Coordinates of C-alpha atoms in Angstrom, one line a residue:
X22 CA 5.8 -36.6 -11.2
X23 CA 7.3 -37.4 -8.1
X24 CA 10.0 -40.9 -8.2
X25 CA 9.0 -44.2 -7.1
X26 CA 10.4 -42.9 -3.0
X27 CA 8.5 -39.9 -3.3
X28 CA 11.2 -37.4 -4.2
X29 CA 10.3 -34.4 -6.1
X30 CA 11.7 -34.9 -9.6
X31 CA 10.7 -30.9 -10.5
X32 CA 10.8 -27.9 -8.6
X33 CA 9.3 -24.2 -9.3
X34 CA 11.0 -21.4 -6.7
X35 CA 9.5 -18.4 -6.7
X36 CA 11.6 -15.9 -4.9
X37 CA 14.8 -18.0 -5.8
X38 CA 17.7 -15.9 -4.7
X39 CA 16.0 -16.6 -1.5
X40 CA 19.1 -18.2 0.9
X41 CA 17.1 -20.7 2.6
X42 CA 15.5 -21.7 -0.9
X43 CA 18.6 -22.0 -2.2
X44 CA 19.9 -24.3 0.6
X45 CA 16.6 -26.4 0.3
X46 CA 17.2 -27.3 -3.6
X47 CA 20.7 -27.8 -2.9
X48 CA 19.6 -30.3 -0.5
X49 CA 17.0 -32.3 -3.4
X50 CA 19.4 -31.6 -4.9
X51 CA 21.5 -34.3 -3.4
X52 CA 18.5 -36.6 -3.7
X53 CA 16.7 -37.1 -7.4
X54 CA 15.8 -33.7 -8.2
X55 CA 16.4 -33.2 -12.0
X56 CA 14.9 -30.1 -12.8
X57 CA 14.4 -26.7 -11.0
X58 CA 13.4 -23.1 -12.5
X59 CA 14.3 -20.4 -10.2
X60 CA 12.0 -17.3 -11.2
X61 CA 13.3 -13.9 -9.3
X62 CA 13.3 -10.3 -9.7
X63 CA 17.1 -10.4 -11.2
X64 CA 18.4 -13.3 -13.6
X65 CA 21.6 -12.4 -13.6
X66 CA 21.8 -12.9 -9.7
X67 CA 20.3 -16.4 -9.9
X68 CA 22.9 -17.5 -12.2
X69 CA 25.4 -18.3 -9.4
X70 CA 23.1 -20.5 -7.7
X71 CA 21.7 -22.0 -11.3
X72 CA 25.5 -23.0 -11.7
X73 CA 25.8 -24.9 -7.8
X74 CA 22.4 -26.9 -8.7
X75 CA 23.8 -27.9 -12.0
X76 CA 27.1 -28.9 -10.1
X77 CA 25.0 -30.9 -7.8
X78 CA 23.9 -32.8 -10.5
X79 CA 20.7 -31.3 -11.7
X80 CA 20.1 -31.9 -15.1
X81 CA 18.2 -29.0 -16.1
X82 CA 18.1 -25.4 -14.8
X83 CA 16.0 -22.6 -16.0
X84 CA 15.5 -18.9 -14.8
X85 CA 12.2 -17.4 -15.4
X86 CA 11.8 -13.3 -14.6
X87 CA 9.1 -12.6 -11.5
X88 CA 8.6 -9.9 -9.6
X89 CA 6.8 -10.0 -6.0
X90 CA 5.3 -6.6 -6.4
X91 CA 3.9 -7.2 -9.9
X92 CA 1.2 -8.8 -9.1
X93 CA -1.1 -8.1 -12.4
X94 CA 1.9 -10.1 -13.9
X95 CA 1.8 -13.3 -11.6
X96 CA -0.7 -15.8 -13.6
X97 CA 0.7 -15.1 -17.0
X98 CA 4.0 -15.4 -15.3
X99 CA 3.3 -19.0 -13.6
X100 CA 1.5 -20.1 -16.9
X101 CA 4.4 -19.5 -18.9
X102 CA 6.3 -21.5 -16.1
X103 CA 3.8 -24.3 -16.5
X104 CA 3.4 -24.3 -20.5
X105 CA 7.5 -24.2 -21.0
X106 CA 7.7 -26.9 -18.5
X107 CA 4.8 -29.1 -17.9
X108 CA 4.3 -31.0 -14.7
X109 CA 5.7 -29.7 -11.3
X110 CA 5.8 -31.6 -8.2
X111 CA 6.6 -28.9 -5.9
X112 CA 6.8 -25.1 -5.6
X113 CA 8.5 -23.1 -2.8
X114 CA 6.9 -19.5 -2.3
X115 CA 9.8 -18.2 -1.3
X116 CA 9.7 -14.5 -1.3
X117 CA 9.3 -11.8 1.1
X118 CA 11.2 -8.6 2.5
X119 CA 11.9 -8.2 6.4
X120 CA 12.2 -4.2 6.0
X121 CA 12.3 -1.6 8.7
X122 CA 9.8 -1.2 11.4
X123 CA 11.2 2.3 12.6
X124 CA 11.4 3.3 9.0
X125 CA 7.6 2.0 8.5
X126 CA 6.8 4.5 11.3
X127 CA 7.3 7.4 9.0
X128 CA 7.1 5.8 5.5
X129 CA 3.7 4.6 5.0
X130 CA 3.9 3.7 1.3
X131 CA 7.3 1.6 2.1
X132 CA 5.1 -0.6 4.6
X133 CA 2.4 -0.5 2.1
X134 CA 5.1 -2.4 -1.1
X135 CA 6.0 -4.4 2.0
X136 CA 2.4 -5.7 2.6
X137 CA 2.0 -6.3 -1.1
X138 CA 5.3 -7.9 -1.7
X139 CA 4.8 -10.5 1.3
X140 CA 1.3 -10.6 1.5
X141 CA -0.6 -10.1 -1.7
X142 CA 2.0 -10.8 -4.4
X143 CA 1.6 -14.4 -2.6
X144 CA -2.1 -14.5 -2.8
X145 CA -1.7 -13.5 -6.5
X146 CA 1.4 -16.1 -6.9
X147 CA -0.1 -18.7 -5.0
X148 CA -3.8 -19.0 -6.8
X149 CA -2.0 -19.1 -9.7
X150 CA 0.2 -22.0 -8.8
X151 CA -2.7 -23.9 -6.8
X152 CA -4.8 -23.8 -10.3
X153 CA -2.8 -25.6 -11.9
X154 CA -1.5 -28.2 -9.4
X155 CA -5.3 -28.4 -9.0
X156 CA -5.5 -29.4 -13.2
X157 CA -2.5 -31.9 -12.7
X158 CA -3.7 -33.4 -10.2
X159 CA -0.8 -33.8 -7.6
X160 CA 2.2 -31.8 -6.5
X161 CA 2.6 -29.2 -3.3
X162 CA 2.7 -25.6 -2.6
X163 CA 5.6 -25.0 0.2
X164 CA 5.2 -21.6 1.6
X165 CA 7.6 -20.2 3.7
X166 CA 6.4 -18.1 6.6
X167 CA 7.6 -17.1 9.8
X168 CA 7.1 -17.7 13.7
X169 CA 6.9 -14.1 13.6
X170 CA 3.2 -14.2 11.9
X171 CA 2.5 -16.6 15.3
X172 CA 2.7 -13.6 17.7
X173 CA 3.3 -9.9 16.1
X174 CA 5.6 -8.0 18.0
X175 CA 6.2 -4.5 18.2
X176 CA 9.7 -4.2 16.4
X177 CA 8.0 -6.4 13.5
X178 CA 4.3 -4.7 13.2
X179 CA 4.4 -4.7 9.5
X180 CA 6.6 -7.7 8.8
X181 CA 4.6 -10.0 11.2
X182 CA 1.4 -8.9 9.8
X183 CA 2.0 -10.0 7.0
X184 CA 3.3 -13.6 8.0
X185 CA 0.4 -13.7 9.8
X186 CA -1.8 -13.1 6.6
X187 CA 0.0 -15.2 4.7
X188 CA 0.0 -18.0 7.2
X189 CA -3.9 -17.7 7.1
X190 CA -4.1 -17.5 3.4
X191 CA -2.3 -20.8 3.0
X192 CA -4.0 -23.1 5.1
X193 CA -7.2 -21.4 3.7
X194 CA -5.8 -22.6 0.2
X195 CA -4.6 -26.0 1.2
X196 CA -8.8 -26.7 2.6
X197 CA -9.9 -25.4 -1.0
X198 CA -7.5 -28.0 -2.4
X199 CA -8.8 -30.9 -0.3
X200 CA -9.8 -34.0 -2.9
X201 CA -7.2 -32.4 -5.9
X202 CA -4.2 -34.5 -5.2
X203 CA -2.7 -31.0 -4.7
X204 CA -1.9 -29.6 -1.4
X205 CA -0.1 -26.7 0.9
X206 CA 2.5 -26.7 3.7
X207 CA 3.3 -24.0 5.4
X208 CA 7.1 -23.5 6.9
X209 CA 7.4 -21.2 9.9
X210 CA 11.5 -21.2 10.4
X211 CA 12.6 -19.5 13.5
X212 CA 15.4 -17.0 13.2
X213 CA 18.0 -17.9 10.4
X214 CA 21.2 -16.1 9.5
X215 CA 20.5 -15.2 6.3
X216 CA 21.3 -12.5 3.7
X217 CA 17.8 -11.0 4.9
X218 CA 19.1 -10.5 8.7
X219 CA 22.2 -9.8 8.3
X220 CA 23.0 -7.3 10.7
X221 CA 20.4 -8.2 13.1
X222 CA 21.5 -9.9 16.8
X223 CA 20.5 -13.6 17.5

């Protein structure tokens, strides 16, 4: 349950070697945050950034295994979350993989694990999760998106496609939700210099 100020006392990231994920439970961190699980595609990468939130004073840090493009695995993934660990107050959706429009061009089936990986693993991820904040009775959904789903642009075809899906999807989810004591927010972040953009100009 969230504390007596409304701080989330437990947080599920899924996609947490995500940078900006990482800088947001830092920053809860700082607040009354007590226990995080960070679920990505490699555990032995998300043990750096298990060790700063236990530095920050995080009292408990788990790593779960979850992989974007499995989505046949997501439910029994996010139930295993939920049975090892109970109640959640809030989970960031986190994942996603800028890619290569040029290479897109000529690599159909790339685009294509793109589209899955941004788009449907979250509609997999995210029912999952919304069922059983839905059960509990409370908690919220944070899905990071992009302003690049608000306007597609030509260098981001596939990319902003699939913010824009996902942008739709969400605020679809947070209407079904209405009543629950759950609920979704979606985050649009402008460019960030991150890990994912490195390389890229301003």
């Amino acid at each position: 349950m969230r504390d007596a100020l409304g701080a989330p006392e437990s947080v599920l990231v899924l996609g947490g070697g995500s940078d900006i994920a990482r800088a947001t439970v830092l920053a809860l961190a700082e607040g009354r945050t007590k226990r995080v699980v960070l679920a990505g595609r490699d555990a032995e990468a998300l043990a750096p950034v298990a060790d700063q939130l236990l530095a920050a004073g995080v009292a408990q840090v788990d790593v779960a295994a979850f992989d974007a493009l499995d989505t046949d695995d997501h439910e029994r993934v996010v139930d295993e979350i939920w049975a090892a660990h109970g109640d959640l107050d809030l989970v960031l959706l986190a994942f996603g993989v800028l890619g290569d429009q040029d290479r897109f061009d000529h690599d159909p089936a790339d685009a294509a694990r793109t589209a899955v990986a941004n788009y449907a693993g979250a509609v997999s991820s995210g029912l999952a999760v919304a069922d059983h904040l839905r059960t509990q009775g409370h908690g919220t959904l944070a899905v990071l998106s992009s302003v690049a789903g608000e306007r597609v642009r030509a260098d981001n075809v596939v990319y902003g496609s699939t913010k824009a899906g996902l942008d739709a999807f969400a605020q679809g989810l947070g209407d079904r939700l209405a009543g629950t004591g759950a609920r979704v927010m979606v985050v649009r972040p402008g460019f960030v210099r991150t890990s994912m953009t490195e390389g890229m100009p301003d």
